[in-house]
Amino acid sequence: MWESLGSLSGTPWVYVVVSLSIVLDVFVPILPSGVLVITAATTAAGYGPAADVAATVQTGNHLAEMAFLVLCAAAASVLGDLVAYRLAWRGGDRFDRAIGRSRRLSAAQQRLGTALTRGGGGIVVLARFAPAGRSVVSLGAGVAHRTAREFLPWSALAGLVWAAYSVSLGYFGGHWLGTSWVSTALAVLALFVAGSVAAYLVRRPERETAAH
């Protein structure tokens, strides 16, 4: 992965590869889109602390790259969500039966509908970090025929927060530790921890309801 992204670093292709992975991730949650975002940011930011004017200029260039990577990742996230949402909307019966066969997915879909109706779309943001949470939210919103006005603004916020967090992990890891597997591993671990916390928070209402 290092060699592949390293050869693409500084070219438009790195953004294409990362964006495509993020779009497809909503349908195939096992794709390492988060790892690709972190690796791309780490590879681009793998330099030592600024020590002179040239390094300072380079720092500004890297920050511009990071900002563009965040925008690309966020846009790809929203695009993938929108495609999944529209497909589930049109094929609602088929997706509804698939979701109905899983008690966890059914409960998640019900919580999503309640949260969106009450304007509490924060669950969409949390689910973006949870494993497969993005798929459940996007498909569930389509199956439940939630309006685009209810769903898309929260999807955009979720994509932006997730992209900014992932790119920041890669950037600071590469800046402080250099381009190495150690910095990437620590950044991926931080992303995994955030996902675990998000998954716990998303499931907490279900646990509280079961307890009562």
PDB file of C-alpha atoms in Angstrom:
ATOM      1  CA  MET A   1       0.000   0.000   0.000  1.00  0.00           C
ATOM      2  CA  TRP A   2       2.872   2.368   0.851  1.00  0.00           C
ATOM      3  CA  GLU A   3       4.451   1.875  -2.568  1.00  0.00           C
ATOM      4  CA  SER A   4       1.154   2.252  -4.433  1.00  0.00           C
ATOM      5  CA  LEU A   5       0.046   5.441  -2.710  1.00  0.00           C
ATOM      6  CA  GLY A   6       3.592   6.755  -2.626  1.00  0.00           C
ATOM      7  CA  SER A   7       3.795   6.546  -6.413  1.00  0.00           C
ATOM      8  CA  LEU A   8       0.439   8.329  -6.729  1.00  0.00           C
ATOM      9  CA  SER A   9       1.228  11.018  -4.134  1.00  0.00           C
ATOM     10  CA  GLY A  10       1.198  14.466  -5.663  1.00  0.00           C
ATOM     11  CA  THR A  11      -0.966  13.348  -8.584  1.00  0.00           C
ATOM     12  CA  PRO A  12      -4.743  13.550  -9.041  1.00  0.00           C
ATOM     13  CA  TRP A  13      -4.929   9.759  -9.060  1.00  0.00           C
ATOM     14  CA  VAL A  14      -4.514   9.478  -5.309  1.00  0.00           C
ATOM     15  CA  TYR A  15      -7.741  11.441  -4.870  1.00  0.00           C
ATOM     16  CA  VAL A  16      -9.494   9.255  -7.447  1.00  0.00           C
ATOM     17  CA  VAL A  17      -8.455   6.033  -5.704  1.00  0.00           C
ATOM     18  CA  VAL A  18      -9.413   7.293  -2.248  1.00  0.00           C
ATOM     19  CA  SER A  19     -12.731   8.754  -3.430  1.00  0.00           C
ATOM     20  CA  LEU A  20     -13.713   5.587  -5.301  1.00  0.00           C
ATOM     21  CA  SER A  21     -12.948   3.462  -2.254  1.00  0.00           C
ATOM     22  CA  ILE A  22     -15.120   5.700  -0.064  1.00  0.00           C
ATOM     23  CA  VAL A  23     -18.047   5.645  -2.512  1.00  0.00           C
ATOM     24  CA  LEU A  24     -17.982   1.840  -2.730  1.00  0.00           C
ATOM     25  CA  ASP A  25     -17.451   1.417   1.007  1.00  0.00           C
ATOM     26  CA  VAL A  26     -21.159   1.990   1.678  1.00  0.00           C
ATOM     27  CA  PHE A  27     -21.955  -1.159  -0.345  1.00  0.00           C
ATOM     28  CA  VAL A  28     -18.904  -3.196   0.697  1.00  0.00           C
ATOM     29  CA  PRO A  29     -18.134  -2.087   4.281  1.00  0.00           C
ATOM     30  CA  ILE A  30     -15.012  -4.269   4.422  1.00  0.00           C
ATOM     31  CA  LEU A  31     -13.203  -1.925   2.013  1.00  0.00           C
ATOM     32  CA  PRO A  32     -10.440  -0.095   3.928  1.00  0.00           C
ATOM     33  CA  SER A  33     -11.493   3.409   2.901  1.00  0.00           C
ATOM     34  CA  GLY A  34     -10.538   4.878   6.273  1.00  0.00           C
ATOM     35  CA  VAL A  35      -7.121   3.237   6.102  1.00  0.00           C
ATOM     36  CA  LEU A  36      -6.609   4.595   2.576  1.00  0.00           C
ATOM     37  CA  VAL A  37      -7.494   8.126   3.684  1.00  0.00           C
ATOM     38  CA  ILE A  38      -5.086   7.913   6.617  1.00  0.00           C
ATOM     39  CA  THR A  39      -2.324   6.402   4.489  1.00  0.00           C
ATOM     40  CA  ALA A  40      -2.728   9.054   1.787  1.00  0.00           C
ATOM     41  CA  ALA A  41      -2.547  11.823   4.401  1.00  0.00           C
ATOM     42  CA  THR A  42       0.447  10.228   6.132  1.00  0.00           C
ATOM     43  CA  THR A  43       2.302   9.771   2.852  1.00  0.00           C
ATOM     44  CA  ALA A  44       1.686  13.380   1.825  1.00  0.00           C
ATOM     45  CA  ALA A  45       2.658  14.767   5.227  1.00  0.00           C
ATOM     46  CA  GLY A  46       5.727  12.617   5.912  1.00  0.00           C
ATOM     47  CA  TYR A  47       8.286  15.301   6.602  1.00  0.00           C
ATOM     48  CA  GLY A  48      10.101  16.714   9.634  1.00  0.00           C
ATOM     49  CA  PRO A  49       9.267  19.912  11.525  1.00  0.00           C
ATOM     50  CA  ALA A  50       9.719  23.129   9.520  1.00  0.00           C
ATOM     51  CA  ALA A  51      13.211  24.547  10.009  1.00  0.00           C
ATOM     52  CA  ASP A  52      13.509  27.191   7.311  1.00  0.00           C
ATOM     53  CA  VAL A  53      11.536  29.242   4.812  1.00  0.00           C
ATOM     54  CA  ALA A  54      11.475  26.458   2.233  1.00  0.00           C
ATOM     55  CA  ALA A  55      10.096  24.023   4.800  1.00  0.00           C
ATOM     56  CA  THR A  56       7.477  26.571   5.819  1.00  0.00           C
ATOM     57  CA  VAL A  57       6.327  26.901   2.203  1.00  0.00           C
ATOM     58  CA  GLN A  58       6.240  23.118   1.982  1.00  0.00           C
ATOM     59  CA  THR A  59       4.094  23.025   5.118  1.00  0.00           C
ATOM     60  CA  GLY A  60       1.593  25.368   3.475  1.00  0.00           C
ATOM     61  CA  ASN A  61       1.492  23.151   0.408  1.00  0.00           C
ATOM     62  CA  HIS A  62       0.850  20.083   2.543  1.00  0.00           C
ATOM     63  CA  LEU A  63      -1.956  21.834   4.412  1.00  0.00           C
ATOM     64  CA  ALA A  64      -3.576  22.693   1.078  1.00  0.00           C
ATOM     65  CA  GLU A  65      -3.279  19.031   0.060  1.00  0.00           C
ATOM     66  CA  MET A  66      -4.844  17.962   3.347  1.00  0.00           C
ATOM     67  CA  ALA A  67      -7.732  20.384   2.905  1.00  0.00           C
ATOM     68  CA  PHE A  68      -8.381  19.106  -0.609  1.00  0.00           C
ATOM     69  CA  LEU A  69      -8.187  15.501   0.613  1.00  0.00           C
ATOM     70  CA  VAL A  70     -10.774  16.284   3.298  1.00  0.00           C
ATOM     71  CA  LEU A  71     -13.110  17.821   0.721  1.00  0.00           C
ATOM     72  CA  CYS A  72     -12.682  14.884  -1.667  1.00  0.00           C
ATOM     73  CA  ALA A  73     -13.262  12.323   1.076  1.00  0.00           C
ATOM     74  CA  ALA A  74     -16.313  14.165   2.416  1.00  0.00           C
ATOM     75  CA  ALA A  75     -17.816  14.593  -1.064  1.00  0.00           C
ATOM     76  CA  ALA A  76     -17.231  10.911  -1.876  1.00  0.00           C
ATOM     77  CA  SER A  77     -18.856   9.934   1.413  1.00  0.00           C
ATOM     78  CA  VAL A  78     -21.979  11.969   0.658  1.00  0.00           C
ATOM     79  CA  LEU A  79     -22.116  10.664  -2.915  1.00  0.00           C
ATOM     80  CA  GLY A  80     -21.961   7.056  -1.724  1.00  0.00           C
ATOM     81  CA  ASP A  81     -24.630   7.739   0.890  1.00  0.00           C
ATOM     82  CA  LEU A  82     -26.870   9.360  -1.714  1.00  0.00           C
ATOM     83  CA  VAL A  83     -26.525   6.460  -4.165  1.00  0.00           C
ATOM     84  CA  ALA A  84     -27.303   3.901  -1.453  1.00  0.00           C
ATOM     85  CA  TYR A  85     -30.197   6.035  -0.204  1.00  0.00           C
ATOM     86  CA  ARG A  86     -31.759   6.316  -3.674  1.00  0.00           C
ATOM     87  CA  LEU A  87     -31.303   2.614  -4.447  1.00  0.00           C
ATOM     88  CA  ALA A  88     -32.910   1.637  -1.148  1.00  0.00           C
ATOM     89  CA  TRP A  89     -35.726   4.141  -1.765  1.00  0.00           C
ATOM     90  CA  ARG A  90     -36.551   2.580  -5.152  1.00  0.00           C
ATOM     91  CA  GLY A  91     -36.052  -1.026  -4.075  1.00  0.00           C
ATOM     92  CA  GLY A  92     -37.524  -0.491  -0.643  1.00  0.00           C
ATOM     93  CA  ASP A  93     -39.421  -3.775  -0.367  1.00  0.00           C
ATOM     94  CA  ARG A  94     -36.361  -5.885  -1.125  1.00  0.00           C
ATOM     95  CA  PHE A  95     -34.114  -3.942   1.228  1.00  0.00           C
ATOM     96  CA  ASP A  96     -36.847  -3.841   3.872  1.00  0.00           C
ATOM     97  CA  ARG A  97     -37.117  -7.635   3.848  1.00  0.00           C
ATOM     98  CA  ALA A  98     -33.341  -7.939   4.110  1.00  0.00           C
ATOM     99  CA  ILE A  99     -33.241  -5.529   7.061  1.00  0.00           C
ATOM    100  CA  GLY A 100     -36.262  -7.211   8.663  1.00  0.00           C
ATOM    101  CA  ARG A 101     -34.378 -10.496   8.880  1.00  0.00           C
ATOM    102  CA  SER A 102     -31.907  -8.900  11.289  1.00  0.00           C
ATOM    103  CA  ARG A 103     -33.150  -7.696  14.676  1.00  0.00           C
ATOM    104  CA  ARG A 104     -30.115  -5.412  15.013  1.00  0.00           C
ATOM    105  CA  LEU A 105     -30.696  -3.773  11.621  1.00  0.00           C
ATOM    106  CA  SER A 106     -34.411  -3.398  12.315  1.00  0.00           C
ATOM    107  CA  ALA A 107     -33.719  -1.715  15.647  1.00  0.00           C
ATOM    108  CA  ALA A 108     -31.123   0.556  14.029  1.00  0.00           C
ATOM    109  CA  GLN A 109     -33.575   1.521  11.291  1.00  0.00           C
ATOM    110  CA  GLN A 110     -36.259   2.363  13.860  1.00  0.00           C
ATOM    111  CA  ARG A 111     -33.844   4.492  15.911  1.00  0.00           C
ATOM    112  CA  LEU A 112     -32.748   6.280  12.763  1.00  0.00           C
ATOM    113  CA  GLY A 113     -36.299   7.155  11.789  1.00  0.00           C
ATOM    114  CA  THR A 114     -37.081   8.469  15.258  1.00  0.00           C
ATOM    115  CA  ALA A 115     -33.868  10.490  15.421  1.00  0.00           C
ATOM    116  CA  LEU A 116     -34.374  12.081  12.018  1.00  0.00           C
ATOM    117  CA  THR A 117     -38.007  12.906  12.743  1.00  0.00           C
ATOM    118  CA  ARG A 118     -37.006  14.669  15.949  1.00  0.00           C
ATOM    119  CA  GLY A 119     -34.148  16.461  14.225  1.00  0.00           C
ATOM    120  CA  GLY A 120     -31.619  14.464  16.214  1.00  0.00           C
ATOM    121  CA  GLY A 121     -29.539  13.411  13.226  1.00  0.00           C
ATOM    122  CA  GLY A 122     -26.446  13.148  15.389  1.00  0.00           C
ATOM    123  CA  ILE A 123     -26.936   9.392  15.110  1.00  0.00           C
ATOM    124  CA  VAL A 124     -26.006   9.720  11.429  1.00  0.00           C
ATOM    125  CA  VAL A 125     -22.699  11.321  12.421  1.00  0.00           C
ATOM    126  CA  LEU A 126     -21.972   8.650  15.031  1.00  0.00           C
ATOM    127  CA  ALA A 127     -22.888   5.842  12.659  1.00  0.00           C
ATOM    128  CA  ARG A 128     -20.370   7.154  10.109  1.00  0.00           C
ATOM    129  CA  PHE A 129     -17.589   6.037  12.464  1.00  0.00           C
ATOM    130  CA  ALA A 130     -19.179   2.740  13.545  1.00  0.00           C
ATOM    131  CA  PRO A 131     -18.381  -0.423  11.546  1.00  0.00           C
ATOM    132  CA  ALA A 132     -20.998  -0.784   8.777  1.00  0.00           C
ATOM    133  CA  GLY A 133     -22.978   1.996  10.441  1.00  0.00           C
ATOM    134  CA  ARG A 134     -22.884   4.139   7.326  1.00  0.00           C
ATOM    135  CA  SER A 135     -24.485   1.322   5.298  1.00  0.00           C
ATOM    136  CA  VAL A 136     -27.253   0.793   7.840  1.00  0.00           C
ATOM    137  CA  VAL A 137     -28.038   4.507   8.027  1.00  0.00           C
ATOM    138  CA  SER A 138     -28.027   5.188   4.285  1.00  0.00           C
ATOM    139  CA  LEU A 139     -29.999   2.092   3.319  1.00  0.00           C
ATOM    140  CA  GLY A 140     -32.314   2.464   6.311  1.00  0.00           C
ATOM    141  CA  ALA A 141     -33.112   6.065   5.434  1.00  0.00           C
ATOM    142  CA  GLY A 142     -34.000   5.012   1.903  1.00  0.00           C
ATOM    143  CA  VAL A 143     -36.114   2.045   2.949  1.00  0.00           C
ATOM    144  CA  ALA A 144     -37.996   4.193   5.472  1.00  0.00           C
ATOM    145  CA  HIS A 145     -38.512   6.870   2.777  1.00  0.00           C
ATOM    146  CA  ARG A 146     -37.001   9.596   4.898  1.00  0.00           C
ATOM    147  CA  THR A 147     -36.916  12.830   2.923  1.00  0.00           C
ATOM    148  CA  ALA A 148     -33.654  14.093   1.447  1.00  0.00           C
ATOM    149  CA  ARG A 149     -34.060  17.235   3.555  1.00  0.00           C
ATOM    150  CA  GLU A 150     -34.018  15.095   6.688  1.00  0.00           C
ATOM    151  CA  PHE A 151     -31.121  12.858   5.674  1.00  0.00           C
ATOM    152  CA  LEU A 152     -28.645  14.617   3.376  1.00  0.00           C
ATOM    153  CA  PRO A 153     -27.602  17.535   5.627  1.00  0.00           C
ATOM    154  CA  TRP A 154     -26.678  15.073   8.364  1.00  0.00           C
ATOM    155  CA  SER A 155     -24.933  12.844   5.825  1.00  0.00           C
ATOM    156  CA  ALA A 156     -22.863  15.830   4.685  1.00  0.00           C
ATOM    157  CA  LEU A 157     -21.944  16.714   8.263  1.00  0.00           C
ATOM    158  CA  ALA A 158     -21.058  13.084   9.016  1.00  0.00           C
ATOM    159  CA  GLY A 159     -18.861  12.839   5.928  1.00  0.00           C
ATOM    160  CA  LEU A 160     -17.068  16.087   6.728  1.00  0.00           C
ATOM    161  CA  VAL A 161     -16.423  15.177  10.376  1.00  0.00           C
ATOM    162  CA  TRP A 162     -15.225  11.679   9.468  1.00  0.00           C
ATOM    163  CA  ALA A 163     -12.985  12.953   6.666  1.00  0.00           C
ATOM    164  CA  ALA A 164     -11.476  15.724   8.805  1.00  0.00           C
ATOM    165  CA  TYR A 165     -10.788  13.304  11.661  1.00  0.00           C
ATOM    166  CA  SER A 166      -9.221  10.655   9.405  1.00  0.00           C
ATOM    167  CA  VAL A 167      -7.051  13.115   7.473  1.00  0.00           C
ATOM    168  CA  SER A 168      -5.954  14.791  10.713  1.00  0.00           C
ATOM    169  CA  LEU A 169      -4.830  11.451  12.110  1.00  0.00           C
ATOM    170  CA  GLY A 170      -2.751  10.752   9.020  1.00  0.00           C
ATOM    171  CA  TYR A 171      -1.372  14.274   8.785  1.00  0.00           C
ATOM    172  CA  PHE A 172      -0.226  14.609  12.382  1.00  0.00           C
ATOM    173  CA  GLY A 173       1.070  11.047  12.417  1.00  0.00           C
ATOM    174  CA  GLY A 174       3.142  11.706   9.311  1.00  0.00           C
ATOM    175  CA  HIS A 175       4.299  15.087  10.589  1.00  0.00           C
ATOM    176  CA  TRP A 176       5.423  13.854  13.988  1.00  0.00           C
ATOM    177  CA  LEU A 177       6.540  10.288  13.241  1.00  0.00           C
ATOM    178  CA  GLY A 178       7.340  10.470   9.528  1.00  0.00           C
ATOM    179  CA  THR A 179       6.143   8.199   6.751  1.00  0.00           C
ATOM    180  CA  SER A 180       6.293   4.823   8.436  1.00  0.00           C
ATOM    181  CA  TRP A 181       4.076   1.900   9.278  1.00  0.00           C
ATOM    182  CA  VAL A 182       4.187   2.959  12.944  1.00  0.00           C
ATOM    183  CA  SER A 183       2.500   6.309  12.311  1.00  0.00           C
ATOM    184  CA  THR A 184      -0.115   4.696  10.080  1.00  0.00           C
ATOM    185  CA  ALA A 185      -0.766   1.900  12.588  1.00  0.00           C
ATOM    186  CA  LEU A 186      -1.273   4.382  15.440  1.00  0.00           C
ATOM    187  CA  ALA A 187      -3.598   6.509  13.295  1.00  0.00           C
ATOM    188  CA  VAL A 188      -5.633   3.472  12.252  1.00  0.00           C
ATOM    189  CA  LEU A 189      -5.830   2.408  15.904  1.00  0.00           C
ATOM    190  CA  ALA A 190      -7.208   5.853  16.809  1.00  0.00           C
ATOM    191  CA  LEU A 191      -9.799   5.502  14.033  1.00  0.00           C
ATOM    192  CA  PHE A 192     -10.730   2.036  15.325  1.00  0.00           C
ATOM    193  CA  VAL A 193     -11.151   3.379  18.858  1.00  0.00           C
ATOM    194  CA  ALA A 194     -13.422   6.146  17.580  1.00  0.00           C
ATOM    195  CA  GLY A 195     -15.457   3.531  15.701  1.00  0.00           C
ATOM    196  CA  SER A 196     -15.794   1.358  18.801  1.00  0.00           C
ATOM    197  CA  VAL A 197     -16.957   4.314  20.895  1.00  0.00           C
ATOM    198  CA  ALA A 198     -19.429   5.336  18.181  1.00  0.00           C
ATOM    199  CA  ALA A 199     -20.815   1.798  17.931  1.00  0.00           C
ATOM    200  CA  TYR A 200     -21.331   1.719  21.706  1.00  0.00           C
ATOM    201  CA  LEU A 201     -23.121   5.070  21.721  1.00  0.00           C
ATOM    202  CA  VAL A 202     -25.365   4.068  18.797  1.00  0.00           C
ATOM    203  CA  ARG A 203     -26.381   0.823  20.532  1.00  0.00           C
ATOM    204  CA  ARG A 204     -26.789   2.337  24.006  1.00  0.00           C
ATOM    205  CA  PRO A 205     -30.462   3.364  23.602  1.00  0.00           C
ATOM    206  CA  GLU A 206     -31.282  -0.209  22.562  1.00  0.00           C
ATOM    207  CA  ARG A 207     -29.564  -1.584  25.644  1.00  0.00           C
ATOM    208  CA  GLU A 208     -31.330   0.883  27.926  1.00  0.00           C
ATOM    209  CA  THR A 209     -34.700  -0.040  26.385  1.00  0.00           C
ATOM    210  CA  ALA A 210     -33.975  -3.752  26.853  1.00  0.00           C
ATOM    211  CA  ALA A 211     -33.006  -3.151  30.481  1.00  0.00           C
ATOM    212  CA  HIS A 212     -36.355  -1.495  31.171  1.00  0.00           C
TER     213      HIS A 212
END
